[in-house]
Every structure is written in C-alpha cells, then in structure tokens.
Amino acid sequence: MNKIVIIGTGNVGTNLAVAFANCGIAPVQIISRNKENAQKLAEKINCPNYSYKLADLIEADFYFLCTNDNAIQHLAESTELHGKTVIHTSGSTSIDVLRKNRKKYGVFYPLQTFNKHKIIDFDEIPVCIEGSDSEIEQELKFLAEKISDNVHLVNSEQRLKLHIAAVFVNNFVNHLFAIANEIIERENLQANMLEQLIKKTLENAIGQNPKEIQTGPARRNDTETIAKHLTILKSISEKYADIYKVLSDSIISLYKN
Amino acid sequence: MNKIVIIGTGNVGTNLAVAFANCGIAPVQIISRNKENAQKLAEKINCPNYSYKLADLIEADFYFLCTNDNAIQHLAESTELHGKTVIHTSGSTSIDVLRKNRKKYGVFYPLQTFNKHKIIDFDEIPVCIEGSDSEIEQELKFLAEKISDNVHLVNSEQRLKLHIAAVFVNNFVNHLFAIANEIIERENLQANMLEQLIKKTLENAIGQNPKEIQTGPARRNDTETIAKHLTILKSISEKYADIYKVLSDSIISLYKN
C-alpha cells in the first residue's frame, strides 16, 4: 500500500518526496513537466524512475499531485490518471475536484511554508488528511504518520480556513517585515535592528493568546501617536498608510467592547 | 555620573530599572504615582528610596521618564524637574519636548516590547540614544553600553520611523496572529496547528530579505484563490476581509514591476 508517485517537483513535491524517502517509503516515480527537475529530484532520493510525460506513469497506490492549485483539476481529469488514486496537497482546493473518473481520492495538506532548496524536517509539521472514504483516510493517515507526529483529519472547508489563517501568519507577516525593513532602510538604519523585536514577537506568540498580549498605540487607542505615524507613512507610501490604518482600526474595534 | 532616578514603573521602567541594577548601576530612587508600584519595584532592586510624589525627588544625574508618551512633556515641565537632566524612553516622542527649563536632556529608547511581569535580558536589545549635546550623548551611550551590546545614536526622526517599523513587526504581526487563531478556532481546530508555520516564518525573516522570500496567493497574483479567501473572510468579518485585501493589494503592487 506504499507505492507513491510524486507529480510536481516544486517546493511541496520536493520536500514531500524527500520526507517519504527518509522514512523508507521512497517514491517509485517522479514526474515533472520539466525533465531536468524530474531527474534532479529522482537522483536526490535515489528513485530510478522519472519522466516529464504523464504517458510514462507507472502503476502505484497513490499519485500525489504537488502542482499549482490551478493545474490540479486538469491533471486529475487527464486520461493517464483515469481511475487512479489521486491525492492533492493544496490548502484551498476542495477534494471534490478529484471526484471525476475515480472512486478513491484524497488530500494530504502539510501546513507549512516550503522551499525546494531548503529541505525541512516533517516531524512536527501538521499534515491535514481528507479522503473520499474512511478507508483511504486511514491509508493516508498511516502514510502521514510515517513522516509526522502531527496528523489531523480535516475537511475541505476547514482546510480552506486553515489556508487563510496560514496566509495571515506567513505571507502577510512576511510582508509586514518587508515594509518595516523598507521604512528603516530609508533612514540608513540597519534592518537587523528589528531582529530582537521579531524574535520576541514570535516567542510571545507561542503558547500565549495573541489577543491577550496585544500592545501598541492602537491597543491603547493612542490617537495622537497613530496620527503622527500616519502622517509619516503617507509621505512614504499611501499603501503602507492604508495598511497601518486598517490594522489599527481592527485592533481598536477588537478591544472597544 | 551614574545616579539615576526612574520615574514610572510600567513595562519599560521596570525592565530598565532591573537591567541597570543588574549591571551595578542601581537606581537611587523609584517614583510612581502609585505608591505600591513604587515600593514593589524599589524592593525588587534593593533601592532604599521610593515615593509617589515628585516633591520627594532626590538629587541625581539622570531622571528617566518611563511613562506614557502623553505624560512626558507635562512631567518634564513640572517645577520639581526644573533644570534637571531628564531622559525620556519613548519611540515616537521628539527630544524637543524636554527642552524647556533645562540645558541637558536626552532620549534612551530600547527597541523591544516589554512586560513588567517578565523581565528580559537587555544584552542584545538595540538602545537608541539621542542627546541635547554630544556630551550627554556620550554619557548616555556609556550608560547604555553597560546594559546592551547594541547601542545606536539615532535622531528623533529616525527614532519615530523605527517606532513605526516596530509597530509593524510587533503590534500588527501579533494582531494577524490573533485573527488567524480566531479563524481556525471557529472551525474547532487547535490554534497550535499554526505554531510550526509561525516559527518558520520568523526563522525565515532573520537574516534573509523578506521581500525576496515572499510567497503566497498575492505573490503569485493568484486571483482565483484570493477571491475564494475573500468570500470566506467576508462571512467572518468585513474588517478581516479589508485587511486581507489591503495587504494582498500591497504585495501584488510591490512585485508588479
């Protein structure tokens, strides 16, 4: 029950293939539109079989689609995958897009940000499982538990909300860091002056309720400081001022009552 | 040159008093409007002298104002502090509010988020110094270097921008964490499912350029996923949808050119 084909050699496909291989479930084939990428990943995990064509697909128990969201349905409905057990790895894609032409399908969504050039340990990464039936859910759970101690059964609606939450804590937080860097670099100050504060922010967030530890001008409803900051920000970027305003308004209204 | 009075026993005053005391520069007096708070902090650092009245102020080299921003100028202009060397510790307050009635004054701004109930090590905290003249700048630098290896001369305009940057990386990031928690707790999922992602996000931010490592639907200009997320968010909170929109727009426009 452990023969896996990995389709897609991007950030998720690469990290997942390596994680499986490291746990003794080496994928039996790597497929990528880009032949060189397929070969690279296959060599990395000592997988003898790779190709850039779906026509070369071999028999396996699970076909993991590790592609962009908008390629998933098209791939799943391709003739080559007809009847095969297809698993997607996307946060915001419903399991239903896999339903056509098969009985068994599922989702295997690792809640983490990946980089194909920096393989990370899956041990503690939450893996969210959904299956077309409870049998495949158990099979996917078994697979997931080989690589992670943090496996959850999560339906498509929950997973979509997890993905939204992930966008807030990863993508948006990173963008706020980028804005902060830009603001201080314009003053010829070093961006690493913010490192200690960033570390503390993280440390505070783990194991505490962020709603309870909120601080800052908006939390105090310190309208004078907020106005001062907005004047400066408008001179740098109207967009950054908008971000400041909408986030401050949200904080103020959250603590008003 | 090291006789310090701490005025204000909040998060900054408490952490600063303890940091000085730990480095052998024990404050000679603690002042707080709240007598009990003054006593508590004084006892914590074995300071024999404390009061809730400015009238009790004793002679010292530096009077550190560790109060709310809006109390600084009023305090600095009080008769009791007339002619005395007053130092404020605020990010967003100009040094100029201290000018009246004295020749020497300065700013000592530690760029960190503090909690009076969790004393933290000052070693690596950036301390931003500004003085009414270079002599006091040197004196404050000497004091700051006793407690931190990360001391910078920073003028009022730079400091204001540092404070804005700090609001982005601490206050706003923490609010995004609060929103993410709310979203997933509504789905009866555990908030700690986000911990690994939060850790990775901050790990990635240290020593890398956040602009270069940005990922996510907005970075890819994946309008389909963005629209899906906005529909869900609007059903939870219009404010959260606004935040999502303004941050996504900012990311999209940052990478457009």
PDB file of C-alpha atoms in Angstrom, chain A residues 69 92 111-113 118 120 124 126 128 152 154 158 160-181 183-184 187 189-190 193 195-198 200-202 204-208 210-211 213-217 225 228-229 232-233 239-240 242-244 246-251 253-254, chain B residues 69 92 111-113 118 120 124 126 128 152 158 160-181 183-184 187 189-190 193 195-202 204-208 210-211 213-217 225 228-229 232-233 239-240 242-244 246-251 253-254:
ATOM      1  CA  ASP A  69      -3.625  24.865  -7.494  1.00  0.00           C
ATOM      2  CA  SER A  92      -7.502  25.984  -0.824  1.00  0.00           C
ATOM      3  CA  LEU A 111       0.572  23.181   6.820  1.00  0.00           C
ATOM      4  CA  GLN A 112       3.991  24.737   6.344  1.00  0.00           C
ATOM      5  CA  THR A 113       5.865  27.047   4.006  1.00  0.00           C
ATOM      6  CA  LYS A 118      15.893  24.031   1.965  1.00  0.00           C
ATOM      7  CA  ILE A 120      12.897  20.681   6.240  1.00  0.00           C
ATOM      8  CA  GLU A 124       6.209  18.347  13.741  1.00  0.00           C
ATOM      9  CA  PRO A 126       0.720  19.401  10.834  1.00  0.00           C
ATOM     10  CA  CYS A 128      -4.181  17.570   7.143  1.00  0.00           C
ATOM     11  CA  HIS A 152      -5.230  15.657  11.572  1.00  0.00           C
ATOM     12  CA  VAL A 154      -9.589  17.972   8.247  1.00  0.00           C
ATOM     13  CA  GLN A 158     -11.743  23.548   7.478  1.00  0.00           C
ATOM     14  CA  LEU A 160      -9.601  26.303   3.293  1.00  0.00           C
ATOM     15  CA  LYS A 161      -9.834  28.265   6.551  1.00  0.00           C
ATOM     16  CA  LEU A 162      -6.523  26.843   7.732  1.00  0.00           C
ATOM     17  CA  HIS A 163      -5.004  28.052   4.488  1.00  0.00           C
ATOM     18  CA  ILE A 164      -6.453  31.535   5.021  1.00  0.00           C
ATOM     19  CA  ALA A 165      -5.016  31.535   8.550  1.00  0.00           C
ATOM     20  CA  ALA A 166      -1.678  30.431   7.074  1.00  0.00           C
ATOM     21  CA  VAL A 167      -1.757  33.369   4.643  1.00  0.00           C
ATOM     22  CA  PHE A 168      -2.179  35.715   7.631  1.00  0.00           C
ATOM     23  CA  VAL A 169       0.601  34.245   9.785  1.00  0.00           C
ATOM     24  CA  ASN A 170       3.069  33.614   6.980  1.00  0.00           C
ATOM     25  CA  ASN A 171       2.515  35.661   3.796  1.00  0.00           C
ATOM     26  CA  PHE A 172       1.123  38.780   5.438  1.00  0.00           C
ATOM     27  CA  VAL A 173       3.512  38.717   8.391  1.00  0.00           C
ATOM     28  CA  ASN A 174       6.410  38.431   5.958  1.00  0.00           C
ATOM     29  CA  HIS A 175       5.066  41.411   4.010  1.00  0.00           C
ATOM     30  CA  LEU A 176       4.882  43.463   7.224  1.00  0.00           C
ATOM     31  CA  PHE A 177       8.539  42.586   7.828  1.00  0.00           C
ATOM     32  CA  ALA A 178       9.352  43.781   4.300  1.00  0.00           C
ATOM     33  CA  ILE A 179       7.557  47.087   4.912  1.00  0.00           C
ATOM     34  CA  ALA A 180       9.313  47.590   8.254  1.00  0.00           C
ATOM     35  CA  ASN A 181      12.687  46.944   6.622  1.00  0.00           C
ATOM     36  CA  ILE A 183      10.951  52.099   6.409  1.00  0.00           C
ATOM     37  CA  ILE A 184      14.135  51.837   8.418  1.00  0.00           C
ATOM     38  CA  GLU A 187      16.658  56.171   7.290  1.00  0.00           C
ATOM     39  CA  LEU A 189      19.442  52.327   9.775  1.00  0.00           C
ATOM     40  CA  GLN A 190      20.264  48.621   9.743  1.00  0.00           C
ATOM     41  CA  MET A 193      17.877  46.434  14.476  1.00  0.00           C
ATOM     42  CA  GLU A 195      15.691  41.228  14.848  1.00  0.00           C
ATOM     43  CA  GLN A 196      15.371  41.173  18.631  1.00  0.00           C
ATOM     44  CA  LEU A 197      11.850  42.527  18.434  1.00  0.00           C
ATOM     45  CA  ILE A 198      10.889  39.984  15.775  1.00  0.00           C
ATOM     46  CA  LYS A 200      10.381  38.396  20.957  1.00  0.00           C
ATOM     47  CA  THR A 201       7.187  38.739  18.931  1.00  0.00           C
ATOM     48  CA  LEU A 202       7.464  35.086  17.920  1.00  0.00           C
ATOM     49  CA  ASN A 204       5.342  35.763  22.809  1.00  0.00           C
ATOM     50  CA  ALA A 205       3.052  34.241  20.191  1.00  0.00           C
ATOM     51  CA  ILE A 206       3.912  30.644  21.026  1.00  0.00           C
ATOM     52  CA  GLY A 207       1.879  29.329  23.912  1.00  0.00           C
ATOM     53  CA  GLN A 208       0.156  32.625  24.676  1.00  0.00           C
ATOM     54  CA  PRO A 210      -2.159  36.843  20.983  1.00  0.00           C
ATOM     55  CA  LYS A 211      -5.426  38.608  21.728  1.00  0.00           C
ATOM     56  CA  ILE A 213      -0.899  40.138  24.835  1.00  0.00           C
ATOM     57  CA  GLN A 214      -1.659  42.816  22.226  1.00  0.00           C
ATOM     58  CA  THR A 215       0.177  46.095  22.856  1.00  0.00           C
ATOM     59  CA  GLY A 216       0.880  49.300  20.921  1.00  0.00           C
ATOM     60  CA  PRO A 217      -0.715  52.632  20.060  1.00  0.00           C
ATOM     61  CA  THR A 225       0.629  58.626  18.114  1.00  0.00           C
ATOM     62  CA  LYS A 228       1.758  61.034  13.906  1.00  0.00           C
ATOM     63  CA  HIS A 229       2.613  57.655  12.389  1.00  0.00           C
ATOM     64  CA  ILE A 232       4.941  59.911   8.200  1.00  0.00           C
ATOM     65  CA  LEU A 233       3.682  56.798   6.425  1.00  0.00           C
ATOM     66  CA  LYS A 239      -0.454  51.854   0.579  1.00  0.00           C
ATOM     67  CA  TYR A 240       1.542  51.448   3.775  1.00  0.00           C
ATOM     68  CA  ASP A 242      -3.704  52.204   4.348  1.00  0.00           C
ATOM     69  CA  ILE A 243      -2.296  49.027   5.891  1.00  0.00           C
ATOM     70  CA  TYR A 244      -1.492  50.879   9.118  1.00  0.00           C
ATOM     71  CA  VAL A 246      -6.943  49.184   8.526  1.00  0.00           C
ATOM     72  CA  LEU A 247      -4.894  47.159  11.053  1.00  0.00           C
ATOM     73  CA  SER A 248      -5.116  49.865  13.723  1.00  0.00           C
ATOM     74  CA  ASP A 249      -8.887  50.205  13.180  1.00  0.00           C
ATOM     75  CA  SER A 250      -9.244  46.449  13.543  1.00  0.00           C
ATOM     76  CA  ILE A 251      -7.243  46.409  16.790  1.00  0.00           C
ATOM     77  CA  SER A 253     -12.543  47.802  17.410  1.00  0.00           C
ATOM     78  CA  LEU A 254     -11.475  44.397  18.759  1.00  0.00           C
TER      79      LEU A 254
ATOM     80  CA  ASP B  69       4.015  59.259  25.853  1.00  0.00           C
ATOM     81  CA  SER B  92       7.519  58.447  18.947  1.00  0.00           C
ATOM     82  CA  LEU B 111      13.628  48.921  20.768  1.00  0.00           C
ATOM     83  CA  GLN B 112      11.799  45.988  22.293  1.00  0.00           C
ATOM     84  CA  THR B 113       8.388  45.014  23.628  1.00  0.00           C
ATOM     85  CA  LYS B 118       8.611  39.122  32.521  1.00  0.00           C
ATOM     86  CA  ILE B 120      14.142  40.297  29.936  1.00  0.00           C
ATOM     87  CA  GLU B 124      21.139  42.342  22.626  1.00  0.00           C
ATOM     88  CA  PRO B 126      19.036  47.877  20.462  1.00  0.00           C
ATOM     89  CA  CYS B 128      18.692  54.274  20.643  1.00  0.00           C
ATOM     90  CA  HIS B 152      22.979  53.348  18.375  1.00  0.00           C
ATOM     91  CA  GLN B 158      14.846  58.181  12.700  1.00  0.00           C
ATOM     92  CA  LEU B 160       9.949  57.823  15.050  1.00  0.00           C
ATOM     93  CA  LYS B 161      10.388  55.677  11.940  1.00  0.00           C
ATOM     94  CA  LEU B 162      11.950  52.891  13.976  1.00  0.00           C
ATOM     95  CA  HIS B 163       8.887  53.017  16.201  1.00  0.00           C
ATOM     96  CA  ILE B 164       6.592  52.786  13.181  1.00  0.00           C
ATOM     97  CA  ALA B 165       8.605  49.793  11.946  1.00  0.00           C
ATOM     98  CA  ALA B 166       8.295  48.271  15.416  1.00  0.00           C
ATOM     99  CA  VAL B 167       4.508  48.695  15.286  1.00  0.00           C
ATOM    100  CA  PHE B 168       4.505  46.728  12.013  1.00  0.00           C
ATOM    101  CA  VAL B 169       6.726  43.849  13.168  1.00  0.00           C
ATOM    102  CA  ASN B 170       5.296  43.542  16.665  1.00  0.00           C
ATOM    103  CA  ASN B 171       1.814  45.030  17.170  1.00  0.00           C
ATOM    104  CA  PHE B 172       0.453  44.306  13.702  1.00  0.00           C
ATOM    105  CA  VAL B 173       2.069  40.876  13.425  1.00  0.00           C
ATOM    106  CA  ASN B 174       0.570  39.954  16.775  1.00  0.00           C
ATOM    107  CA  HIS B 175      -2.847  41.111  15.568  1.00  0.00           C
ATOM    108  CA  LEU B 176      -2.513  38.933  12.445  1.00  0.00           C
ATOM    109  CA  PHE B 177      -1.765  36.003  14.761  1.00  0.00           C
ATOM    110  CA  ALA B 178      -4.927  36.832  16.737  1.00  0.00           C
ATOM    111  CA  ILE B 179      -7.025  36.909  13.551  1.00  0.00           C
ATOM    112  CA  ALA B 180      -5.555  33.595  12.350  1.00  0.00           C
ATOM    113  CA  ASN B 181      -6.338  31.994  15.698  1.00  0.00           C
ATOM    114  CA  ILE B 183     -10.392  31.868  12.064  1.00  0.00           C
ATOM    115  CA  ILE B 184      -9.258  28.378  12.926  1.00  0.00           C
ATOM    116  CA  GLU B 187     -13.608  25.606  12.835  1.00  0.00           C
ATOM    117  CA  LEU B 189      -9.316  23.313  15.077  1.00  0.00           C
ATOM    118  CA  GLN B 190      -6.484  23.848  17.538  1.00  0.00           C
ATOM    119  CA  MET B 193      -1.680  23.912  14.433  1.00  0.00           C
ATOM    120  CA  GLU B 195       2.853  27.101  15.623  1.00  0.00           C
ATOM    121  CA  GLN B 196       5.237  25.396  13.215  1.00  0.00           C
ATOM    122  CA  LEU B 197       4.336  27.836  10.470  1.00  0.00           C
ATOM    123  CA  ILE B 198       4.803  30.822  12.791  1.00  0.00           C
ATOM    124  CA  LYS B 199       8.200  29.509  13.864  1.00  0.00           C
ATOM    125  CA  LYS B 200       9.265  29.012  10.262  1.00  0.00           C
ATOM    126  CA  THR B 201       8.000  32.457   9.238  1.00  0.00           C
ATOM    127  CA  LEU B 202      10.139  34.160  11.862  1.00  0.00           C
ATOM    128  CA  ASN B 204      12.935  32.825   7.549  1.00  0.00           C
ATOM    129  CA  ALA B 205      12.766  36.516   8.448  1.00  0.00           C
ATOM    130  CA  ILE B 206      16.014  36.504  10.388  1.00  0.00           C
ATOM    131  CA  GLY B 207      18.998  37.013   8.139  1.00  0.00           C
ATOM    132  CA  GLN B 208      17.013  36.916   4.911  1.00  0.00           C
ATOM    133  CA  PRO B 210      11.667  39.364   3.454  1.00  0.00           C
ATOM    134  CA  LYS B 211      10.995  40.991   0.107  1.00  0.00           C
ATOM    135  CA  ILE B 213      11.282  35.294   0.174  1.00  0.00           C
ATOM    136  CA  GLN B 214       7.644  36.439  -0.134  1.00  0.00           C
ATOM    137  CA  THR B 215       5.279  33.628  -1.130  1.00  0.00           C
ATOM    138  CA  GLY B 216       1.511  33.092  -1.237  1.00  0.00           C
ATOM    139  CA  PRO B 217      -1.511  33.769  -3.445  1.00  0.00           C
ATOM    140  CA  THR B 225      -7.553  31.835  -4.602  1.00  0.00           C
ATOM    141  CA  LYS B 228     -12.103  32.398  -2.657  1.00  0.00           C
ATOM    142  CA  HIS B 229     -10.419  33.583   0.539  1.00  0.00           C
ATOM    143  CA  ILE B 232     -14.953  33.229   3.257  1.00  0.00           C
ATOM    144  CA  LEU B 233     -13.454  36.139   5.195  1.00  0.00           C
ATOM    145  CA  LYS B 239     -12.693  44.036   8.784  1.00  0.00           C
ATOM    146  CA  TYR B 240     -10.626  40.897   8.292  1.00  0.00           C
ATOM    147  CA  ASP B 242     -10.400  44.504   4.376  1.00  0.00           C
ATOM    148  CA  ILE B 243      -7.088  43.583   5.974  1.00  0.00           C
ATOM    149  CA  TYR B 244      -6.675  40.667   3.558  1.00  0.00           C
ATOM    150  CA  VAL B 246      -5.198  45.818   1.504  1.00  0.00           C
ATOM    151  CA  LEU B 247      -2.257  43.512   2.293  1.00  0.00           C
ATOM    152  CA  SER B 248      -2.769  41.443  -0.867  1.00  0.00           C
ATOM    153  CA  ASP B 249      -3.021  44.607  -2.985  1.00  0.00           C
ATOM    154  CA  SER B 250       0.196  45.874  -1.442  1.00  0.00           C
ATOM    155  CA  ILE B 251       2.013  42.592  -2.159  1.00  0.00           C
ATOM    156  CA  SER B 253       1.759  46.023  -6.471  1.00  0.00           C
ATOM    157  CA  LEU B 254       5.182  45.538  -4.835  1.00  0.00           C
TER     158      LEU B 254
END
